[in-house]
Amino acid sequence: MAEQDGARLIDEIRTLEDRKSALAARQARLSVAFDQLQRRQKSDVGIPADQLGAGIGAQIALARRESPAKGNRLLGLAKALVIEMPHTLAALEAGQLNEWRATLLVRETACLSSADRCGVDEELAPDAGTLAGVGDRALVAAARTAAYRRDPRSVTQRAAHAATERHVSLRPAPDTMCYLTALLPVSAGVAVHAALSRHADSLRSGGDERSRGQIMADALVERITVTPGGITGIEIQLIMTDRTLFQGDSEPARLPGYGVVPAGWARDAVKEAAAMEGVFSASNDVEAWLRRLYAAPGARELVAMDSRARLFPAGLRRFIEARDHTCRAPYCDAPVRHYDHIVPWHRGGPTTHGNGAGLCEACNHTKEAPGWTVKPLGSRDAGRFRHTLEIRTPTDHSYRSTAPPLPGTQLDASNAEACRRRRELRRSAKVRRRARGVLAAEAPRAA
């Protein structure tokens, strides 16, 4: 009996996975249909041809609970599958590929013309089961080989162009660590790794007790910052309560660009900065500053500072960045690049903290597309104290974004807005369970 139950569970897991793939294919078809509809509607009202696609991908992304910046990638994937790669789309609908593996095939054929991409899709024939049991690397290799066979010049040009996209990025990792990633040409990357490896091997042979990886990481930081220990005069803003800093409270702090960090770690970071300031005080290489930001009692929102200037001054920009932490567009957590007037300046929007929002570049451009509106909400409208704004898309769907809670904030889970949302979730869950029960009851009769 236990073996039969286990087999049944595995069968259901497989069935659900097939359904997920089929639904992903359905989303792709609907996305393309929505794109065509929006373009026709915009063309009918006289919008220039080069602006017809503005904001379409962002609407699809928000509907999928993704950041607006990711919208064009989702729409591009859908167009490639529906228009140019019917065999891959059919395999996705049949559950022979999941959405990620279909994305790999689309990505590896992106440099090809529409005709060549269709040719690669037909050659690989994913819907015939030719890729069953193949791993991601083997799938990518097959797609690259077929693409190179069709158009070697485009594939070579793509590789040459990739060098222009080299960059360095930073993203959080667990336990107050982070990933500092460099996308480099392979020759440069191998050279950097070899130099760090030789340095680590040299120190290890001399008796250094650190691991090889630790030495390589420390050497990377010291060589880039040209400072022992990697500590420089760059401002690192730790946001914490006075209780955490001075009274040993356990309330976590927040590090802009990273997120929540433990209280003890934050205190140690301040102490280390102060200690380094003492070591380097003669050369003024390191400075430790405390900047006080006051939160309104009860509301736990940063107290305002206003400006009559057209552009946000430096102090107000720092204030907004401390409040918003990352891009304020729903589902987007990209770094803040633009300090934007929620109600535009040319429409009378003031340069204040309440009318300001930190956005990434892509989301800021998206909100300027025709048919998009954004407005700040007061605490009564939002049902909460923290700074909230509402984004409304051309299809009249609305999305709200609320500033993240500051350290020390006690979230009130009993407010009316939270209760309403919980009731809606419970109601929708009941409806889904009843629908599944009806389908299960009708299945034996249909058989």
Short mmCIF file of C-alpha atoms in Angstrom, two decimals:
data_model
loop_
_atom_site.label_atom_id
_atom_site.label_comp_id
_atom_site.label_asym_id
_atom_site.label_seq_id
_atom_site.Cartn_x
_atom_site.Cartn_y
_atom_site.Cartn_z
CA MET A 1 0.00 0.00 0.00
CA ALA A 2 2.82 2.42 0.87
CA GLU A 3 4.49 1.73 -2.48
CA GLN A 4 1.20 2.39 -4.29
CA ASP A 5 0.73 5.64 -2.41
CA GLY A 6 4.27 6.69 -3.28
CA ALA A 7 3.69 5.90 -6.96
CA ARG A 8 0.46 7.90 -6.92
CA LEU A 9 2.20 10.89 -5.39
CA ILE A 10 4.98 10.80 -7.99
CA ASP A 11 2.39 10.51 -10.78
CA GLU A 12 0.57 13.57 -9.47
CA ILE A 13 3.81 15.54 -9.18
CA ARG A 14 4.59 14.69 -12.81
CA THR A 15 1.08 15.64 -13.90
CA LEU A 16 1.33 18.99 -12.16
CA GLU A 17 4.70 19.63 -13.80
CA ASP A 18 3.15 18.92 -17.21
CA ARG A 19 0.34 21.34 -16.41
CA LYS A 20 2.81 24.02 -15.39
CA SER A 21 4.53 23.71 -18.75
CA ALA A 22 1.21 23.80 -20.61
CA LEU A 23 0.18 26.91 -18.70
CA ALA A 24 3.51 28.55 -19.54
CA ALA A 25 2.80 27.89 -23.22
CA ARG A 26 -0.67 29.37 -22.80
CA GLN A 27 0.84 32.47 -21.17
CA ALA A 28 3.16 32.85 -24.17
CA ARG A 29 0.24 32.74 -26.61
CA LEU A 30 -1.76 35.25 -24.54
CA SER A 31 1.24 37.57 -24.27
CA VAL A 32 1.66 37.68 -28.05
CA ALA A 33 -2.07 38.27 -28.53
CA PHE A 34 -1.98 41.10 -25.97
CA ASP A 35 1.03 42.66 -27.70
CA GLN A 36 -0.73 42.62 -31.07
CA LEU A 37 -3.92 44.07 -29.57
CA GLN A 38 -2.10 46.91 -27.80
CA ARG A 39 -0.13 47.79 -30.93
CA ARG A 40 -3.31 47.97 -33.04
CA GLN A 41 -5.03 50.17 -30.46
CA LYS A 42 -2.06 52.53 -30.22
CA SER A 43 -1.70 52.69 -33.98
CA ASP A 44 -5.39 53.61 -34.34
CA VAL A 45 -4.96 56.67 -32.09
CA GLY A 46 -1.91 57.88 -34.04
CA ILE A 47 0.99 56.89 -31.82
CA PRO A 48 4.26 56.74 -33.84
CA ALA A 49 5.37 53.29 -34.96
CA ASP A 50 8.57 53.36 -32.89
CA GLN A 51 6.54 53.89 -29.69
CA LEU A 52 3.87 51.24 -30.19
CA GLY A 53 5.59 48.68 -27.98
CA ALA A 54 6.29 50.99 -25.02
CA GLY A 55 5.01 49.60 -21.73
CA ILE A 56 3.50 46.39 -23.15
CA GLY A 57 6.12 44.09 -21.68
CA ALA A 58 5.88 45.85 -18.32
CA GLN A 59 2.13 45.18 -18.13
CA ILE A 60 2.72 41.49 -18.83
CA ALA A 61 5.45 41.37 -16.17
CA LEU A 62 3.26 42.98 -13.49
CA ALA A 63 0.45 40.52 -14.29
CA ARG A 64 2.98 37.71 -13.73
CA ARG A 65 4.23 39.34 -10.49
CA GLU A 66 7.58 40.14 -12.07
CA SER A 67 9.42 43.46 -12.20
CA PRO A 68 8.49 45.78 -15.10
CA ALA A 69 12.15 45.72 -16.16
CA LYS A 70 11.82 41.99 -16.89
CA GLY A 71 8.76 42.49 -19.09
CA ASN A 72 10.50 42.83 -22.45
CA ARG A 73 12.44 39.60 -21.85
CA LEU A 74 9.20 37.74 -21.08
CA LEU A 75 7.51 39.19 -24.15
CA GLY A 76 10.53 38.43 -26.34
CA LEU A 77 10.47 34.81 -25.14
CA ALA A 78 6.77 34.55 -25.94
CA LYS A 79 7.20 35.99 -29.44
CA ALA A 80 10.09 33.69 -30.25
CA LEU A 81 8.13 30.61 -29.16
CA VAL A 82 4.82 31.49 -30.81
CA ILE A 83 6.08 33.01 -34.06
CA GLU A 84 9.44 31.39 -34.78
CA MET A 85 9.78 28.16 -32.77
CA PRO A 86 6.55 26.13 -33.06
CA HIS A 87 8.24 22.79 -32.25
CA THR A 88 9.64 24.16 -28.98
CA LEU A 89 6.24 25.65 -28.14
CA ALA A 90 4.55 22.31 -28.85
CA ALA A 91 7.06 20.52 -26.59
CA LEU A 92 6.31 23.07 -23.86
CA GLU A 93 2.56 22.53 -24.23
CA ALA A 94 3.03 18.75 -24.05
CA GLY A 95 5.22 18.94 -20.94
CA GLN A 96 8.34 17.65 -22.73
CA LEU A 97 10.15 20.91 -21.86
CA ASN A 98 9.71 23.23 -18.93
CA GLU A 99 9.76 27.02 -19.30
CA TRP A 100 13.42 27.34 -18.29
CA ARG A 101 14.64 24.83 -20.86
CA ALA A 102 12.52 26.48 -23.55
CA THR A 103 14.14 29.78 -22.53
CA LEU A 104 17.59 28.26 -23.06
CA LEU A 105 16.70 27.27 -26.62
CA VAL A 106 15.35 30.75 -27.35
CA ARG A 107 18.42 32.40 -25.84
CA GLU A 108 20.92 30.35 -27.81
CA THR A 109 19.20 31.15 -31.12
CA ALA A 110 18.69 34.86 -30.45
CA CYS A 111 21.38 35.93 -32.93
CA LEU A 112 19.78 34.12 -35.87
CA SER A 113 17.35 35.43 -38.44
CA SER A 114 13.74 34.34 -38.18
CA ALA A 115 14.18 31.79 -40.96
CA ASP A 116 17.33 30.30 -39.44
CA ARG A 117 15.76 30.15 -36.00
CA CYS A 118 12.82 28.23 -37.46
CA GLY A 119 15.35 25.92 -39.12
CA VAL A 120 17.13 25.19 -35.84
CA ASP A 121 13.77 24.60 -34.16
CA GLU A 122 12.83 22.08 -36.85
CA GLU A 123 16.28 20.42 -36.74
CA LEU A 124 16.18 19.89 -32.97
CA ALA A 125 12.48 18.89 -33.09
CA PRO A 126 11.89 19.21 -29.32
CA ASP A 127 8.27 18.07 -29.72
CA ALA A 128 9.47 14.70 -31.07
CA GLY A 129 11.16 13.88 -27.76
CA THR A 130 14.70 14.29 -29.12
CA LEU A 131 15.74 16.24 -26.01
CA ALA A 132 14.22 13.86 -23.45
CA GLY A 133 16.67 13.18 -20.63
CA VAL A 134 19.17 15.75 -21.94
CA GLY A 135 20.74 18.05 -19.32
CA ASP A 136 20.82 21.82 -19.58
CA ARG A 137 24.44 21.93 -20.76
CA ALA A 138 23.86 19.33 -23.44
CA LEU A 139 20.72 21.16 -24.57
CA VAL A 140 22.63 24.45 -24.85
CA ALA A 141 25.45 22.72 -26.73
CA ALA A 142 22.98 21.21 -29.21
CA ALA A 143 21.32 24.58 -29.81
CA ARG A 144 24.68 26.33 -30.28
CA THR A 145 25.91 23.68 -32.69
CA ALA A 146 22.76 23.89 -34.79
CA ALA A 147 22.89 27.72 -34.75
CA TYR A 148 26.54 27.78 -35.80
CA ARG A 149 25.82 25.33 -38.61
CA ARG A 150 23.08 27.63 -39.93
CA ASP A 151 24.83 31.00 -39.58
CA PRO A 152 28.45 30.85 -38.35
CA ARG A 153 29.03 34.54 -39.03
CA SER A 154 26.21 35.74 -36.76
CA VAL A 155 27.31 33.40 -33.96
CA THR A 156 30.88 34.70 -34.26
CA GLN A 157 29.69 38.33 -34.26
CA ARG A 158 27.60 37.62 -31.17
CA ALA A 159 30.67 36.33 -29.35
CA ALA A 160 32.62 39.45 -30.35
CA HIS A 161 29.79 41.71 -29.22
CA ALA A 162 29.62 39.96 -25.84
CA ALA A 163 32.89 41.60 -24.83
CA THR A 164 31.16 45.02 -24.95
CA GLU A 165 28.74 43.84 -22.24
CA ARG A 166 31.43 43.24 -19.61
CA HIS A 167 30.45 44.60 -16.22
CA VAL A 168 30.69 44.14 -12.46
CA SER A 169 27.62 43.52 -10.29
CA LEU A 170 26.86 43.05 -6.60
CA ARG A 171 24.05 40.97 -5.12
CA PRO A 172 23.27 39.78 -1.60
CA ALA A 173 24.18 36.35 -0.29
CA PRO A 174 23.08 34.71 2.99
CA ASP A 175 24.70 35.47 6.35
CA THR A 176 25.83 39.06 5.63
CA MET A 177 27.87 37.98 2.62
CA CYS A 178 27.56 39.11 -0.98
CA TYR A 179 28.45 38.03 -4.50
CA LEU A 180 30.76 40.43 -6.35
CA THR A 181 30.51 39.18 -9.94
CA ALA A 182 32.53 40.28 -12.95
CA LEU A 183 31.46 39.36 -16.48
CA LEU A 184 34.74 39.39 -18.43
CA PRO A 185 36.18 38.11 -21.68
CA VAL A 186 37.48 34.63 -21.03
CA SER A 187 41.15 35.64 -21.46
CA ALA A 188 40.82 38.42 -18.87
CA GLY A 189 38.91 36.22 -16.44
CA VAL A 190 41.46 33.41 -16.66
CA ALA A 191 44.30 35.89 -16.14
CA VAL A 192 42.70 37.39 -13.02
CA HIS A 193 42.01 33.96 -11.54
CA ALA A 194 45.53 32.75 -12.31
CA ALA A 195 47.13 35.81 -10.66
CA LEU A 196 45.06 35.36 -7.51
CA SER A 197 45.80 31.64 -7.47
CA ARG A 198 49.58 32.20 -7.71
CA HIS A 199 49.40 34.77 -4.92
CA ALA A 200 47.43 32.38 -2.70
CA ASP A 201 49.79 29.47 -3.38
CA SER A 202 52.78 31.65 -2.55
CA LEU A 203 51.36 32.75 0.81
CA ARG A 204 50.20 29.25 1.67
CA SER A 205 53.68 27.86 1.04
CA GLY A 206 55.02 30.57 3.36
CA GLY A 207 52.85 29.37 6.23
CA ASP A 208 49.69 31.53 5.88
CA GLU A 209 46.94 29.70 7.79
CA ARG A 210 44.08 31.08 5.72
CA SER A 211 42.49 28.80 3.15
CA ARG A 212 43.35 29.26 -0.51
CA GLY A 213 39.90 30.71 -1.23
CA GLN A 214 40.13 33.15 1.69
CA ILE A 215 43.50 34.45 0.52
CA MET A 216 42.23 34.92 -3.03
CA ALA A 217 39.15 36.81 -1.80
CA ASP A 218 41.19 39.03 0.56
CA ALA A 219 43.76 39.77 -2.14
CA LEU A 220 41.03 40.75 -4.60
CA VAL A 221 39.56 43.28 -2.17
CA GLU A 222 42.92 44.73 -1.15
CA ARG A 223 44.20 45.06 -4.71
CA ILE A 224 41.06 46.82 -5.92
CA THR A 225 40.69 49.18 -2.96
CA VAL A 226 44.50 49.65 -2.63
CA THR A 227 43.94 49.58 1.14
CA PRO A 228 44.92 46.94 3.72
CA GLY A 229 41.78 45.13 4.78
CA GLY A 230 39.81 46.72 1.96
CA ILE A 231 38.37 49.52 4.14
CA THR A 232 38.19 52.88 2.36
CA GLY A 233 36.52 56.23 2.83
CA ILE A 234 33.50 55.16 0.78
CA GLU A 235 30.24 55.84 2.63
CA ILE A 236 28.43 52.68 3.73
CA GLN A 237 25.06 53.60 5.23
CA LEU A 238 23.89 51.36 8.04
CA ILE A 239 20.32 52.11 9.11
CA MET A 240 19.52 51.05 12.66
CA THR A 241 17.72 52.22 15.76
CA ASP A 242 19.54 54.01 18.55
CA ARG A 243 18.65 51.06 20.78
CA THR A 244 20.51 48.68 18.48
CA LEU A 245 23.58 50.92 18.31
CA PHE A 246 23.90 52.02 21.93
CA GLN A 247 21.85 49.62 24.07
CA GLY A 248 22.64 46.21 22.60
CA ASP A 249 19.10 45.72 21.29
CA SER A 250 18.52 42.73 18.97
CA GLU A 251 16.47 44.67 16.38
CA PRO A 252 18.15 44.02 12.98
CA ALA A 253 19.66 46.85 10.95
CA ARG A 254 19.46 47.51 7.22
CA LEU A 255 22.37 47.93 4.85
CA PRO A 256 21.42 49.76 1.60
CA GLY A 257 22.28 47.64 -1.40
CA TYR A 258 22.16 44.46 0.67
CA GLY A 259 19.17 44.23 3.01
CA VAL A 260 18.60 43.18 6.63
CA VAL A 261 21.68 42.41 8.74
CA PRO A 262 21.89 41.15 12.36
CA ALA A 263 22.16 43.75 15.11
CA GLY A 264 25.45 42.35 16.43
CA TRP A 265 27.01 42.44 12.98
CA ALA A 266 25.93 46.07 12.52
CA ARG A 267 27.48 47.11 15.83
CA ASP A 268 30.70 45.30 14.97
CA ALA A 269 30.81 47.06 11.59
CA VAL A 270 30.54 50.46 13.30
CA LYS A 271 33.24 49.50 15.81
CA GLU A 272 35.57 48.30 13.05
CA ALA A 273 35.06 51.52 11.09
CA ALA A 274 35.83 53.55 14.19
CA ALA A 275 38.92 51.45 14.90
CA MET A 276 40.15 51.85 11.33
CA GLU A 277 39.57 55.59 11.63
CA GLY A 278 41.95 55.60 14.57
CA VAL A 279 44.55 53.60 12.66
CA PHE A 280 44.44 55.84 9.59
CA SER A 281 43.61 59.16 11.26
CA ALA A 282 46.96 60.61 10.23
CA SER A 283 46.23 60.19 6.53
CA ASN A 284 42.45 60.74 6.79
CA ASP A 285 41.86 57.64 4.68
CA VAL A 286 38.96 56.44 6.81
CA GLU A 287 36.14 58.37 8.44
CA ALA A 288 33.23 57.06 10.50
CA TRP A 289 30.12 59.23 10.64
CA LEU A 290 26.76 58.88 12.37
CA ARG A 291 23.87 60.50 10.48
CA ARG A 292 20.64 60.73 12.50
CA LEU A 293 17.37 60.05 10.68
CA TYR A 294 14.23 60.51 12.75
CA ALA A 295 11.11 58.39 12.41
CA ALA A 296 7.65 59.73 13.25
CA PRO A 297 6.29 58.23 16.51
CA GLY A 298 3.78 55.46 15.88
CA ALA A 299 3.91 55.74 12.09
CA ARG A 300 7.57 54.65 11.95
CA GLU A 301 8.07 56.69 8.77
CA LEU A 302 11.05 58.94 8.21
CA VAL A 303 10.28 62.59 8.94
CA ALA A 304 10.02 64.71 5.82
CA MET A 305 12.41 67.21 4.31
CA ASP A 306 11.23 69.39 1.42
CA SER A 307 12.82 71.31 -1.44
CA ARG A 308 11.63 73.87 -3.97
CA ALA A 309 14.27 72.81 -6.48
CA ARG A 310 13.44 71.12 -9.79
CA LEU A 311 15.93 68.31 -9.08
CA PHE A 312 16.19 66.45 -5.80
CA PRO A 313 19.16 67.85 -3.83
CA ALA A 314 21.81 65.51 -2.50
CA GLY A 315 20.41 65.36 1.04
CA LEU A 316 16.90 64.55 -0.12
CA ARG A 317 18.23 61.90 -2.53
CA ARG A 318 20.04 60.20 0.36
CA PHE A 319 16.83 60.43 2.39
CA ILE A 320 14.72 58.78 -0.34
CA GLU A 321 17.32 56.07 -0.88
CA ALA A 322 17.37 55.30 2.85
CA ARG A 323 13.57 55.07 2.87
CA ASP A 324 13.01 53.10 -0.38
CA HIS A 325 16.15 50.90 -0.26
CA THR A 326 15.57 49.53 -3.81
CA CYS A 327 13.47 50.38 -6.87
CA ARG A 328 9.90 51.13 -5.80
CA ALA A 329 8.21 49.50 -8.81
CA PRO A 330 6.24 46.41 -7.74
CA TYR A 331 8.29 43.17 -7.75
CA CYS A 332 11.46 45.07 -8.71
CA ASP A 333 14.42 45.08 -6.33
CA ALA A 334 17.00 46.64 -8.64
CA PRO A 335 19.29 49.36 -7.22
CA VAL A 336 17.93 52.92 -7.22
CA ARG A 337 19.29 54.87 -10.18
CA HIS A 338 16.73 57.67 -10.67
CA TYR A 339 15.07 59.93 -8.08
CA ASP A 340 11.70 60.50 -9.65
CA HIS A 341 8.77 62.88 -9.12
CA ILE A 342 5.72 60.63 -8.66
CA VAL A 343 3.49 63.46 -9.86
CA PRO A 344 5.67 65.04 -12.58
CA TRP A 345 7.19 68.46 -11.98
CA HIS A 346 5.57 69.87 -15.14
CA ARG A 347 2.16 68.91 -13.72
CA GLY A 348 2.77 70.71 -10.45
CA GLY A 349 4.38 67.86 -8.54
CA PRO A 350 6.56 69.20 -5.69
CA THR A 351 10.12 68.16 -4.94
CA THR A 352 9.34 66.54 -1.59
CA HIS A 353 10.00 63.22 0.05
CA GLY A 354 6.29 62.35 -0.26
CA ASN A 355 6.28 63.00 -4.01
CA GLY A 356 9.66 61.35 -4.55
CA ALA A 357 10.46 57.72 -5.29
CA GLY A 358 13.62 55.80 -6.01
CA LEU A 359 13.42 53.86 -9.28
CA CYS A 360 15.72 51.89 -11.51
CA GLU A 361 16.27 53.30 -14.99
CA ALA A 362 14.02 50.79 -16.78
CA CYS A 363 11.05 51.26 -14.43
CA ASN A 364 11.34 55.04 -14.60
CA HIS A 365 11.14 54.96 -18.40
CA THR A 366 8.21 52.51 -18.25
CA LYS A 367 6.01 54.79 -16.15
CA GLU A 368 6.43 57.54 -18.75
CA ALA A 369 4.81 55.40 -21.49
CA PRO A 370 1.36 56.52 -22.74
CA GLY A 371 -1.52 55.41 -20.53
CA TRP A 372 0.54 54.89 -17.35
CA THR A 373 -0.23 56.96 -14.25
CA VAL A 374 1.36 57.01 -10.81
CA LYS A 375 0.17 58.81 -7.70
CA PRO A 376 1.22 58.88 -4.03
CA LEU A 377 -1.31 57.58 -1.51
CA GLY A 378 -1.88 58.99 1.93
CA SER A 379 -1.93 56.71 4.96
CA ARG A 380 -5.75 56.66 4.99
CA ASP A 381 -5.95 55.62 1.34
CA ALA A 382 -3.23 53.02 1.70
CA GLY A 383 -4.44 51.51 4.96
CA ARG A 384 -0.89 51.72 6.29
CA PHE A 385 1.56 54.32 7.55
CA ARG A 386 4.55 53.69 5.31
CA HIS A 387 4.99 55.69 2.12
CA THR A 388 2.80 54.12 -0.57
CA LEU A 389 2.28 54.84 -4.26
CA GLU A 390 -0.18 53.43 -6.79
CA ILE A 391 0.68 52.52 -10.38
CA ARG A 392 -2.15 52.25 -12.93
CA THR A 393 -1.52 50.64 -16.32
CA PRO A 394 -3.22 51.40 -19.67
CA THR A 395 -5.61 48.45 -19.11
CA ASP A 396 -6.74 50.12 -15.85
CA HIS A 397 -5.08 47.53 -13.60
CA SER A 398 -3.58 49.03 -10.45
CA TYR A 399 -0.59 47.95 -8.38
CA ARG A 400 0.59 49.37 -5.06
CA SER A 401 4.10 49.73 -3.77
CA THR A 402 4.88 50.40 -0.12
CA ALA A 403 8.26 51.46 1.24
CA PRO A 404 9.98 48.68 3.20
CA PRO A 405 9.68 48.84 6.99
CA LEU A 406 12.45 50.62 8.85
CA PRO A 407 14.42 48.81 11.55
CA GLY A 408 12.40 48.81 14.74
CA THR A 409 9.03 48.81 12.98
CA GLN A 410 6.43 46.47 14.43
CA LEU A 411 4.12 45.46 11.58
CA ASP A 412 0.45 45.49 12.57
CA ALA A 413 -1.04 42.33 11.09
CA SER A 414 -4.48 43.17 12.50
CA ASN A 415 -5.20 46.23 10.35
CA ALA A 416 -8.21 46.25 8.04
CA GLU A 417 -6.19 45.99 4.84
CA ALA A 418 -4.38 42.84 6.02
CA CYS A 419 -7.64 41.25 7.18
CA ARG A 420 -9.31 41.99 3.85
CA ARG A 421 -6.46 40.43 1.89
CA ARG A 422 -6.49 37.32 4.08
CA ARG A 423 -10.25 36.90 3.51
CA GLU A 424 -9.76 37.21 -0.25
CA LEU A 425 -6.99 34.59 -0.26
CA ARG A 426 -9.07 32.16 1.83
CA ARG A 427 -12.09 32.67 -0.43
CA SER A 428 -10.11 32.04 -3.63
CA ALA A 429 -8.50 28.93 -2.08
CA LYS A 430 -11.95 27.53 -1.24
CA VAL A 431 -13.16 28.16 -4.79
CA ARG A 432 -10.17 26.30 -6.23
CA ARG A 433 -10.64 23.35 -3.87
CA ARG A 434 -14.34 23.08 -4.80
CA ALA A 435 -13.49 23.21 -8.51
CA ARG A 436 -10.94 20.41 -8.11
CA GLY A 437 -13.51 18.36 -6.18
CA VAL A 438 -16.11 18.77 -8.95
CA LEU A 439 -13.59 17.74 -11.61
CA ALA A 440 -12.52 14.70 -9.58
CA ALA A 441 -16.16 13.65 -9.14
CA GLU A 442 -16.97 14.02 -12.83
CA ALA A 443 -13.88 12.13 -14.03
CA PRO A 444 -15.18 8.59 -13.17
CA ARG A 445 -18.53 9.36 -14.85
CA ALA A 446 -16.75 10.57 -17.98
CA ALA A 447 -14.68 7.37 -18.04
#
